[in-house]
mmCIF file of C-alpha atoms in Angstrom:
data_model
loop_
_atom_site.group_PDB
_atom_site.id
_atom_site.type_symbol
_atom_site.label_atom_id
_atom_site.label_comp_id
_atom_site.label_asym_id
_atom_site.label_seq_id
_atom_site.Cartn_x
_atom_site.Cartn_y
_atom_site.Cartn_z
ATOM 1 C CA MET A 9 122.067 79.683 118.264
ATOM 2 C CA LYS A 10 124.941 79.886 120.701
ATOM 3 C CA ALA A 11 124.343 78.409 124.139
ATOM 4 C CA GLY A 12 126.658 77.663 127.020
ATOM 5 C CA LEU A 13 126.756 77.232 130.775
ATOM 6 C CA PHE A 14 124.848 80.448 131.524
ATOM 7 C CA THR A 15 122.005 79.487 129.186
ATOM 8 C CA PHE A 16 121.897 76.005 130.674
ATOM 9 C CA ILE A 17 121.663 77.298 134.259
ATOM 10 C CA ARG A 18 119.078 79.927 133.302
ATOM 11 C CA ASP A 19 116.858 77.323 131.661
ATOM 12 C CA GLN A 20 117.195 74.922 134.576
ATOM 13 C CA LEU A 21 116.010 77.627 136.980
ATOM 14 C CA ARG A 22 112.970 78.527 134.886
ATOM 15 C CA THR A 23 109.536 77.274 135.825
ATOM 16 C CA VAL A 24 108.606 74.283 133.690
ATOM 17 C CA PRO A 25 105.252 74.833 131.933
ATOM 18 C CA PRO A 26 102.400 72.554 133.024
ATOM 19 C CA VAL A 27 101.890 69.340 131.107
ATOM 20 C CA VAL A 28 99.882 69.740 127.912
ATOM 21 C CA GLN A 29 96.803 67.624 127.366
ATOM 22 C CA GLY A 30 95.926 65.694 124.234
ATOM 23 C CA ASP A 31 93.198 63.391 123.049
ATOM 24 C CA LEU A 32 94.597 59.892 122.591
ATOM 25 C CA THR A 33 91.226 58.193 122.227
ATOM 26 C CA GLY A 34 91.556 55.266 119.858
ATOM 27 C CA LYS A 35 95.277 55.879 119.350
ATOM 28 C CA THR A 36 98.351 53.734 119.906
ATOM 29 C CA ILE A 37 101.498 55.121 121.481
ATOM 30 C CA MET A 38 104.805 53.352 122.036
ATOM 31 C CA LEU A 39 107.380 54.681 124.458
ATOM 32 C CA VAL A 40 110.889 53.243 124.305
ATOM 33 C CA GLY A 41 112.706 53.415 127.626
ATOM 34 C CA ALA A 42 109.617 53.688 129.821
ATOM 35 C CA ASN A 43 110.455 51.729 132.952
ATOM 36 C CA ALA A 44 111.984 54.584 134.980
ATOM 37 C CA GLY A 45 112.630 58.310 135.155
ATOM 38 C CA ILE A 46 111.151 60.666 132.590
ATOM 39 C CA GLY A 47 109.975 57.751 130.451
ATOM 40 C CA LEU A 48 107.851 56.325 133.242
ATOM 41 C CA GLU A 49 106.471 59.739 134.176
ATOM 42 C CA ALA A 50 105.606 60.489 130.544
ATOM 43 C CA SER A 51 103.850 57.127 130.344
ATOM 44 C CA LYS A 52 101.688 58.096 133.311
ATOM 45 C CA HIS A 53 100.707 61.332 131.583
ATOM 46 C CA PHE A 54 99.854 59.459 128.387
ATOM 47 C CA ALA A 55 97.846 56.898 130.368
ATOM 48 C CA ARG A 56 95.664 59.681 131.759
ATOM 49 C CA MET A 57 94.797 60.595 128.147
ATOM 50 C CA LYS A 58 93.277 57.105 127.716
ATOM 51 C CA PRO A 59 94.939 55.769 124.545
ATOM 52 C CA ALA A 60 93.620 52.561 123.042
ATOM 53 C CA ARG A 61 97.081 51.050 123.521
ATOM 54 C CA LEU A 62 100.065 52.237 125.531
ATOM 55 C CA ILE A 63 103.071 50.094 124.678
ATOM 56 C CA LEU A 64 106.166 50.195 126.876
ATOM 57 C CA ALA A 65 109.275 48.974 125.073
ATOM 58 C CA CYS A 66 111.853 47.905 127.658
ATOM 59 C CA ARG A 67 114.817 45.553 127.807
ATOM 60 C CA ASN A 68 114.182 44.219 131.306
ATOM 61 C CA GLU A 69 110.903 42.317 131.685
ATOM 62 C CA GLN A 70 110.775 42.635 135.470
ATOM 63 C CA LYS A 71 111.294 46.407 135.388
ATOM 64 C CA GLY A 72 108.778 46.744 132.571
ATOM 65 C CA LYS A 73 106.116 44.890 134.545
ATOM 66 C CA ALA A 74 106.861 47.058 137.577
ATOM 67 C CA ALA A 75 106.355 50.148 135.392
ATOM 68 C CA ILE A 76 102.976 48.873 134.192
ATOM 69 C CA LYS A 77 101.936 48.323 137.811
ATOM 70 C CA ALA A 78 103.104 51.832 138.758
ATOM 71 C CA ILE A 79 101.145 53.341 135.865
ATOM 72 C CA GLN A 80 97.959 51.524 136.838
ATOM 73 C CA GLU A 81 98.314 52.500 140.493
ATOM 74 C CA ALA A 82 98.922 56.161 139.614
ATOM 75 C CA THR A 83 96.295 56.558 136.892
ATOM 76 C CA GLY A 84 93.865 53.657 136.952
ATOM 77 C CA TYR A 85 94.754 52.904 133.323
ATOM 78 C CA ALA A 86 94.810 49.149 132.775
ATOM 79 C CA ASN A 87 95.722 48.831 129.078
ATOM 80 C CA ALA A 88 99.485 49.363 129.273
ATOM 81 C CA GLU A 89 101.408 46.505 127.712
ATOM 82 C CA LEU A 90 105.049 45.459 127.611
ATOM 83 C CA VAL A 91 107.249 44.513 124.683
ATOM 84 C CA GLN A 92 110.888 43.603 125.146
ATOM 85 C CA VAL A 93 113.642 45.067 123.017
ATOM 86 C CA ASP A 94 117.415 45.305 123.409
ATOM 87 C CA LEU A 95 118.611 48.552 121.880
ATOM 88 C CA ASP A 96 122.254 47.533 121.606
ATOM 89 C CA LYS A 97 121.204 44.694 119.298
ATOM 90 C CA PHE A 98 119.956 45.783 115.878
ATOM 91 C CA ALA A 99 118.313 42.375 115.377
ATOM 92 C CA SER A 100 116.129 42.892 118.454
ATOM 93 C CA ILE A 101 114.727 46.155 117.072
ATOM 94 C CA ASP A 102 114.201 44.550 113.674
ATOM 95 C CA ALA A 103 112.306 41.647 115.270
ATOM 96 C CA LEU A 104 109.977 43.990 117.158
ATOM 97 C CA ALA A 105 109.218 45.968 114.001
ATOM 98 C CA ALA A 106 108.576 42.713 112.141
ATOM 99 C CA ARG A 107 105.864 41.852 114.681
ATOM 100 C CA PHE A 108 104.123 45.159 113.949
ATOM 101 C CA GLU A 109 104.354 44.563 110.219
ATOM 102 C CA LYS A 110 103.064 41.006 110.449
ATOM 103 C CA GLU A 111 99.958 42.221 112.285
ATOM 104 C CA GLN A 112 99.731 45.423 110.190
ATOM 105 C CA LEU A 113 99.448 47.490 113.359
ATOM 106 C CA ALA A 114 99.168 51.271 113.287
ATOM 107 C CA LEU A 115 101.271 53.566 115.481
ATOM 108 C CA ASP A 116 100.197 57.146 116.155
ATOM 109 C CA ILE A 117 103.096 58.207 118.368
ATOM 110 C CA LEU A 118 106.586 56.783 118.848
ATOM 111 C CA VAL A 119 108.701 58.225 121.652
ATOM 112 C CA TYR A 120 112.324 57.068 121.565
ATOM 113 C CA ASN A 121 113.473 57.980 125.061
ATOM 114 C CA ALA A 122 116.278 55.445 125.435
ATOM 115 C CA GLY A 123 119.827 56.551 126.074
ATOM 116 C CA VAL A 124 123.085 55.425 127.640
ATOM 117 C CA LEU A 125 126.156 57.216 128.961
ATOM 118 C CA MET A 126 129.278 55.059 128.968
ATOM 119 C CA THR A 127 132.444 55.981 130.845
ATOM 120 C CA LYS A 128 134.830 53.649 129.026
ATOM 121 C CA HIS A 129 135.155 52.392 125.481
ATOM 122 C CA GLU A 130 133.645 49.013 124.722
ATOM 123 C CA LEU A 131 131.770 47.435 121.834
ATOM 124 C CA SER A 132 128.349 45.838 121.625
ATOM 125 C CA SER A 133 127.757 42.478 119.965
ATOM 126 C CA ASP A 134 127.037 44.471 116.798
ATOM 127 C CA GLY A 135 130.507 46.017 116.984
ATOM 128 C CA TRP A 136 129.459 49.527 118.005
ATOM 129 C CA GLU A 137 130.316 51.670 120.993
ATOM 130 C CA PRO A 138 127.011 51.598 122.958
ATOM 131 C CA THR A 139 126.599 55.370 123.309
ATOM 132 C CA LEU A 140 126.765 55.727 119.528
ATOM 133 C CA GLN A 141 124.590 52.703 118.913
ATOM 134 C CA VAL A 142 121.762 53.284 121.384
ATOM 135 C CA ASN A 143 121.616 57.095 121.247
ATOM 136 C CA ALA A 144 122.019 57.496 117.488
ATOM 137 C CA LEU A 145 122.069 54.405 115.260
ATOM 138 C CA SER A 146 119.341 52.511 117.098
ATOM 139 C CA ALA A 147 117.256 55.689 117.250
ATOM 140 C CA MET A 148 117.514 55.886 113.469
ATOM 141 C CA LEU A 149 116.768 52.192 112.974
ATOM 142 C CA PHE A 150 113.785 52.217 115.331
ATOM 143 C CA SER A 151 112.310 55.365 113.793
ATOM 144 C CA VAL A 152 112.622 54.241 110.189
ATOM 145 C CA LEU A 153 111.348 50.707 110.804
ATOM 146 C CA PHE A 154 108.156 52.103 112.336
ATOM 147 C CA VAL A 155 107.450 54.618 109.552
ATOM 148 C CA PRO A 156 105.035 52.174 107.825
ATOM 149 C CA ALA A 157 103.097 51.751 111.092
ATOM 150 C CA CYS A 158 102.874 55.535 111.444
ATOM 151 C CA LEU A 159 101.665 55.850 107.859
ATOM 152 C CA ARG A 160 98.922 53.317 108.586
ATOM 153 C CA ALA A 161 97.807 55.504 111.498
ATOM 154 C CA ALA A 162 97.675 58.516 109.184
ATOM 155 C CA GLU A 163 95.599 56.574 106.662
ATOM 156 C CA ALA A 164 93.127 55.606 109.389
ATOM 157 C CA ARG A 165 92.810 59.252 110.490
ATOM 158 C CA PRO A 166 93.537 61.444 107.439
ATOM 159 C CA SER A 167 93.589 64.693 109.426
ATOM 160 C CA SER A 168 96.103 63.396 111.967
ATOM 161 C CA HIS A 169 99.879 63.797 112.085
ATOM 162 C CA PRO A 170 101.649 60.801 113.629
ATOM 163 C CA ARG A 171 104.775 61.776 115.520
ATOM 164 C CA ILE A 172 108.213 60.290 115.921
ATOM 165 C CA VAL A 173 109.871 61.787 118.986
ATOM 166 C CA ILE A 174 113.606 61.218 119.449
ATOM 167 C CA VAL A 175 114.495 62.641 122.844
ATOM 168 C CA GLY A 176 117.365 65.102 122.579
ATOM 169 C CA SER A 177 119.394 67.275 124.890
ATOM 170 C CA PHE A 178 120.764 70.759 125.431
ATOM 171 C CA VAL A 179 124.231 69.187 125.385
ATOM 172 C CA HIS A 180 124.189 69.099 121.587
ATOM 173 C CA TYR A 181 125.156 72.795 121.893
ATOM 174 C CA LEU A 182 128.320 71.688 123.697
ATOM 175 C CA ALA A 183 129.260 68.873 121.334
ATOM 176 C CA VAL A 184 132.551 69.078 119.458
ATOM 177 C CA MET A 185 133.376 67.049 116.373
ATOM 178 C CA PRO A 186 137.183 66.887 116.011
ATOM 179 C CA LYS A 187 138.846 67.360 112.635
ATOM 180 C CA SER A 188 139.933 63.731 112.794
ATOM 181 C CA VAL A 189 136.229 62.818 112.681
ATOM 182 C CA LEU A 190 135.003 65.389 110.174
ATOM 183 C CA GLN A 191 137.862 64.645 107.771
ATOM 184 C CA ALA A 192 137.552 60.864 108.039
ATOM 185 C CA ASP A 193 136.071 58.759 105.261
ATOM 186 C CA SER A 194 133.307 57.747 107.681
ATOM 187 C CA ILE A 195 132.206 59.950 110.568
ATOM 188 C CA LEU A 196 130.437 57.151 112.430
ATOM 189 C CA ARG A 197 133.169 54.551 112.006
ATOM 190 C CA GLN A 198 135.816 57.058 113.065
ATOM 191 C CA LEU A 199 133.819 57.906 116.199
ATOM 192 C CA ASN A 200 133.608 54.193 116.911
ATOM 193 C CA LYS A 201 137.391 53.905 117.280
ATOM 194 C CA PRO A 202 138.879 53.721 120.805
ATOM 195 C CA GLU A 203 141.123 56.733 120.209
ATOM 196 C CA GLU A 204 138.075 58.952 119.606
ATOM 197 C CA PHE A 205 136.388 57.954 122.862
ATOM 198 C CA LYS A 206 137.129 60.618 125.438
ATOM 199 C CA GLN A 207 134.832 60.695 128.452
ATOM 200 C CA THR A 208 135.208 63.106 131.351
ATOM 201 C CA ALA A 209 132.800 65.000 133.577
ATOM 202 C CA LEU A 210 132.056 67.147 130.497
ATOM 203 C CA GLN A 211 130.671 64.039 128.750
ATOM 204 C CA PRO A 212 132.112 64.658 125.249
ATOM 205 C CA ARG A 213 130.964 61.281 123.879
ATOM 206 C CA TYR A 214 127.439 61.660 125.254
ATOM 207 C CA ASN A 215 127.273 65.192 123.839
ATOM 208 C CA GLN A 216 128.371 63.895 120.436
ATOM 209 C CA SER A 217 125.743 61.166 120.536
ATOM 210 C CA LYS A 218 122.997 63.694 121.226
ATOM 211 C CA LEU A 219 124.251 65.835 118.356
ATOM 212 C CA LEU A 220 124.036 62.776 116.117
ATOM 213 C CA GLY A 221 120.514 62.126 117.396
ATOM 214 C CA LEU A 222 119.516 65.644 116.391
ATOM 215 C CA PHE A 223 121.072 65.148 112.954
ATOM 216 C CA VAL A 224 119.065 61.933 112.581
ATOM 217 C CA THR A 225 115.861 63.725 113.609
ATOM 218 C CA ARG A 226 116.377 66.623 111.212
ATOM 219 C CA ALA A 227 117.310 64.357 108.314
ATOM 220 C CA LEU A 228 114.360 62.060 109.016
ATOM 221 C CA ALA A 229 112.002 65.037 109.094
ATOM 222 C CA LYS A 230 113.371 66.238 105.767
ATOM 223 C CA HIS A 231 112.797 62.853 104.162
ATOM 224 C CA LEU A 232 109.298 62.686 105.677
ATOM 225 C CA ALA A 233 108.345 66.170 104.468
ATOM 226 C CA ARG A 234 105.794 64.860 101.957
ATOM 227 C CA THR A 235 104.122 62.627 104.537
ATOM 228 C CA PRO A 236 101.887 63.501 107.516
ATOM 229 C CA ILE A 237 104.534 62.195 109.944
ATOM 230 C CA ILE A 238 106.312 64.747 112.133
ATOM 231 C CA ALA A 239 109.729 63.989 113.642
ATOM 232 C CA LEU A 240 111.110 66.203 116.399
ATOM 233 C CA ASN A 241 113.726 66.336 119.138
ATOM 234 C CA PRO A 242 112.696 67.580 122.617
ATOM 235 C CA HIS A 243 115.066 68.500 125.445
ATOM 236 C CA PRO A 244 113.660 67.348 128.822
ATOM 237 C CA GLY A 245 116.203 69.308 130.808
ATOM 238 C CA TYR A 246 118.755 68.108 133.324
ATOM 239 C CA CYS A 247 116.810 65.770 135.619
ATOM 240 C CA TYR A 248 117.411 63.381 138.465
ATOM 241 C CA SER A 249 118.354 60.267 136.521
ATOM 242 C CA GLU A 250 119.947 56.829 136.582
ATOM 243 C CA LEU A 251 121.629 57.711 133.280
ATOM 244 C CA ARG A 252 124.812 58.730 135.079
ATOM 245 C CA ARG A 253 124.992 55.559 137.197
ATOM 246 C CA ASN A 254 128.331 54.551 135.629
ATOM 247 C CA TYR A 255 130.159 57.650 136.891
ATOM 248 C CA GLY A 256 133.312 57.257 138.927
ATOM 249 C CA ARG A 257 133.453 58.559 142.482
ATOM 250 C CA LEU A 258 134.575 62.143 141.778
ATOM 251 C CA ASP A 259 132.196 62.622 138.859
ATOM 252 C CA ALA A 260 129.386 61.131 140.937
ATOM 253 C CA ILE A 261 130.024 63.637 143.736
ATOM 254 C CA SER A 262 130.011 66.623 141.360
ATOM 255 C CA ASP A 263 126.878 65.312 139.687
ATOM 256 C CA TRP A 264 125.182 64.882 143.072
ATOM 257 C CA LEU A 265 125.890 68.537 143.837
ATOM 258 C CA MET A 266 124.566 69.632 140.443
ATOM 259 C CA GLU A 267 121.406 67.615 140.955
ATOM 260 C CA LYS A 268 120.799 69.262 144.318
ATOM 261 C CA LEU A 269 121.258 72.730 142.830
ATOM 262 C CA LEU A 270 119.742 72.475 139.360
ATOM 263 C CA ALA A 271 118.004 69.214 138.531
ATOM 264 C CA ARG A 272 114.361 68.993 137.567
ATOM 265 C CA THR A 273 112.222 66.136 138.782
ATOM 266 C CA SER A 274 111.542 63.293 136.373
ATOM 267 C CA GLU A 275 107.920 64.426 136.159
ATOM 268 C CA GLU A 276 108.966 67.949 135.182
ATOM 269 C CA GLY A 277 111.303 66.587 132.519
ATOM 270 C CA SER A 278 108.599 64.306 131.171
ATOM 271 C CA ARG A 279 106.428 67.285 130.281
ATOM 272 C CA ASP A 280 108.653 68.119 127.316
ATOM 273 C CA LEU A 281 108.249 64.577 125.986
ATOM 274 C CA VAL A 282 104.479 64.904 126.284
ATOM 275 C CA TYR A 283 104.582 68.259 124.497
ATOM 276 C CA ALA A 284 106.573 66.745 121.648
ATOM 277 C CA ALA A 285 104.069 63.901 121.371
ATOM 278 C CA VAL A 286 100.776 65.805 121.551
ATOM 279 C CA GLY A 287 101.461 69.552 121.833
ATOM 280 C CA GLY A 288 102.045 72.382 119.379
ATOM 281 C CA THR A 289 98.918 71.547 117.395
ATOM 282 C CA GLU A 290 98.355 75.196 116.480
ATOM 283 C CA ASP A 291 101.265 75.001 113.993
ATOM 284 C CA GLU A 292 102.409 71.420 113.544
ATOM 285 C CA ASP A 293 104.525 72.156 110.473
ATOM 286 C CA ALA A 294 106.794 74.266 112.687
ATOM 287 C CA LEU A 295 107.593 71.103 114.636
ATOM 288 C CA ARG A 296 109.078 69.221 111.687
ATOM 289 C CA GLY A 297 112.697 68.506 112.553
ATOM 290 C CA ALA A 298 112.501 70.930 115.465
ATOM 291 C CA PHE A 299 114.564 70.985 118.620
ATOM 292 C CA THR A 300 112.236 71.962 121.467
ATOM 293 C CA ASN A 301 112.953 73.251 124.948
ATOM 294 C CA LEU A 302 110.471 74.187 127.677
ATOM 295 C CA GLN A 303 107.655 73.402 125.260
ATOM 296 C CA HIS A 304 108.639 75.725 122.448
ATOM 297 C CA VAL A 305 110.727 75.447 119.296
ATOM 298 C CA GLN A 306 114.304 76.602 119.832
ATOM 299 C CA GLU A 307 116.999 77.127 117.243
ATOM 300 C CA ALA A 308 119.606 74.378 117.184
ATOM 301 C CA SER A 309 123.307 75.058 117.651
ATOM 302 C CA ASP A 310 125.231 77.239 115.223
ATOM 303 C CA PHE A 311 127.160 74.163 114.145
ATOM 304 C CA VAL A 312 123.974 72.246 113.308
ATOM 305 C CA ILE A 313 122.455 75.019 111.203
ATOM 306 C CA GLY A 314 125.746 76.093 109.626
ATOM 307 C CA GLU A 315 127.229 74.886 106.346
ATOM 308 C CA VAL A 316 129.591 72.346 107.909
ATOM 309 C CA GLY A 317 126.857 71.017 110.161
ATOM 310 C CA GLN A 318 124.413 70.591 107.306
ATOM 311 C CA GLU A 319 126.996 68.677 105.307
ATOM 312 C CA THR A 320 127.793 66.572 108.381
ATOM 313 C CA GLN A 321 124.091 65.799 108.768
ATOM 314 C CA LYS A 322 123.892 64.553 105.177
ATOM 315 C CA ARG A 323 126.926 62.341 105.723
ATOM 316 C CA VAL A 324 125.627 60.939 109.021
ATOM 317 C CA TRP A 325 122.296 60.065 107.397
ATOM 318 C CA ALA A 326 123.923 58.444 104.370
ATOM 319 C CA GLU A 327 126.357 56.480 106.532
ATOM 320 C CA GLY A 328 123.528 55.411 108.826
ATOM 321 C CA VAL A 329 121.490 54.187 105.869
ATOM 322 C CA ALA A 330 124.430 52.113 104.617
ATOM 323 C CA ILE A 331 125.202 50.629 108.046
ATOM 324 C CA LEU A 332 121.607 49.863 109.007
ATOM 325 C CA SER A 333 120.696 48.468 105.595
ATOM 326 C CA GLU A 334 123.181 45.688 106.297
ATOM 327 C CA ALA A 335 121.562 45.053 109.678
ATOM 328 C CA SER A 336 117.997 45.078 108.336
ATOM 329 C CA PRO A 337 116.967 44.541 104.697
ATOM 330 C CA ARG A 338 113.543 45.901 105.650
ATOM 331 C CA PHE A 339 115.205 49.172 106.690
ATOM 332 C CA LYS A 340 116.616 49.675 103.192
ATOM 333 C CA GLU A 341 113.251 48.858 101.634
ATOM 334 C CA ILE A 342 111.478 51.473 103.771
ATOM 335 C CA VAL A 343 114.090 54.106 102.958
ATOM 336 C CA ASP A 344 113.750 53.425 99.231
ATOM 337 C CA ILE A 345 109.942 53.496 99.262
ATOM 338 C CA HIS A 346 109.113 56.199 101.797
ATOM 339 C CA LEU A 347 112.260 58.249 102.467
ATOM 340 C CA SER A 348 113.894 58.758 99.097
ATOM 341 C CA ALA A 349 112.701 62.351 98.672
#
């Protein structure tokens, strides 16, 4: 599907469908990036569905506790709990997953809502540009490490389909992968180089990271095809957000104007996350690897579904497996046992 500025504006001006309702009785849901914005609003919606456990995975303890208080005040739900995780540290994600494995906990729904938008090139302690790491590599690591927990949930409820939701974006339609990247020995390592980092008001690096996140989702869904687990990639729309807090003055002014004209509220954006987590039950197989927008499945970009895009997806997955296997031996074990198809 081709999509550009006109499609973006048209979608932003459409009425957002009401939030879907689901039965979360007895279920466990974890939402990564839940202390503000669409993550917090989605958590409130989930809380109203009364899950057995609602786990908020946040980096900042103080903000996480404030989110739990806000959820309880808005919904009366008192079972929200906080776990801390730092998404630009692979070891932090691995440690959180290890806690789940040690206790053999089941996870019915994982929503990976975290994301960053950097305006200058820098490297995390793991040696990765944070936009690439948090929006793509950490999304892959988090999702794969919690596959066993999702499988335990499926075993406990044989008719259920646990879901892994990696929040995506319309901007994957706008992403461009230069020849220097596509022709490199490693797509991810080439993107990690300073010379490939170009960030303007058009957000090329952020767009690329969301394209990579969609590739990860589609590849994960393919490898999970023989399991009950469904992986999908919802677009919450352009919302009022702290994501763009690092903008310079001119970009901040233009973004302020765009927000006034087009932005959805965080609550409106959260509805697409809720749909991805509990909606579409009339045909769940159609959700496998799907990109969704305004609570329906939408064809991904022409690049994604084309021959070059499909080959790029295979390479991104293979490179991700190699990189993350070094960061987490458990990751490689899960891939070999559950995702080798």
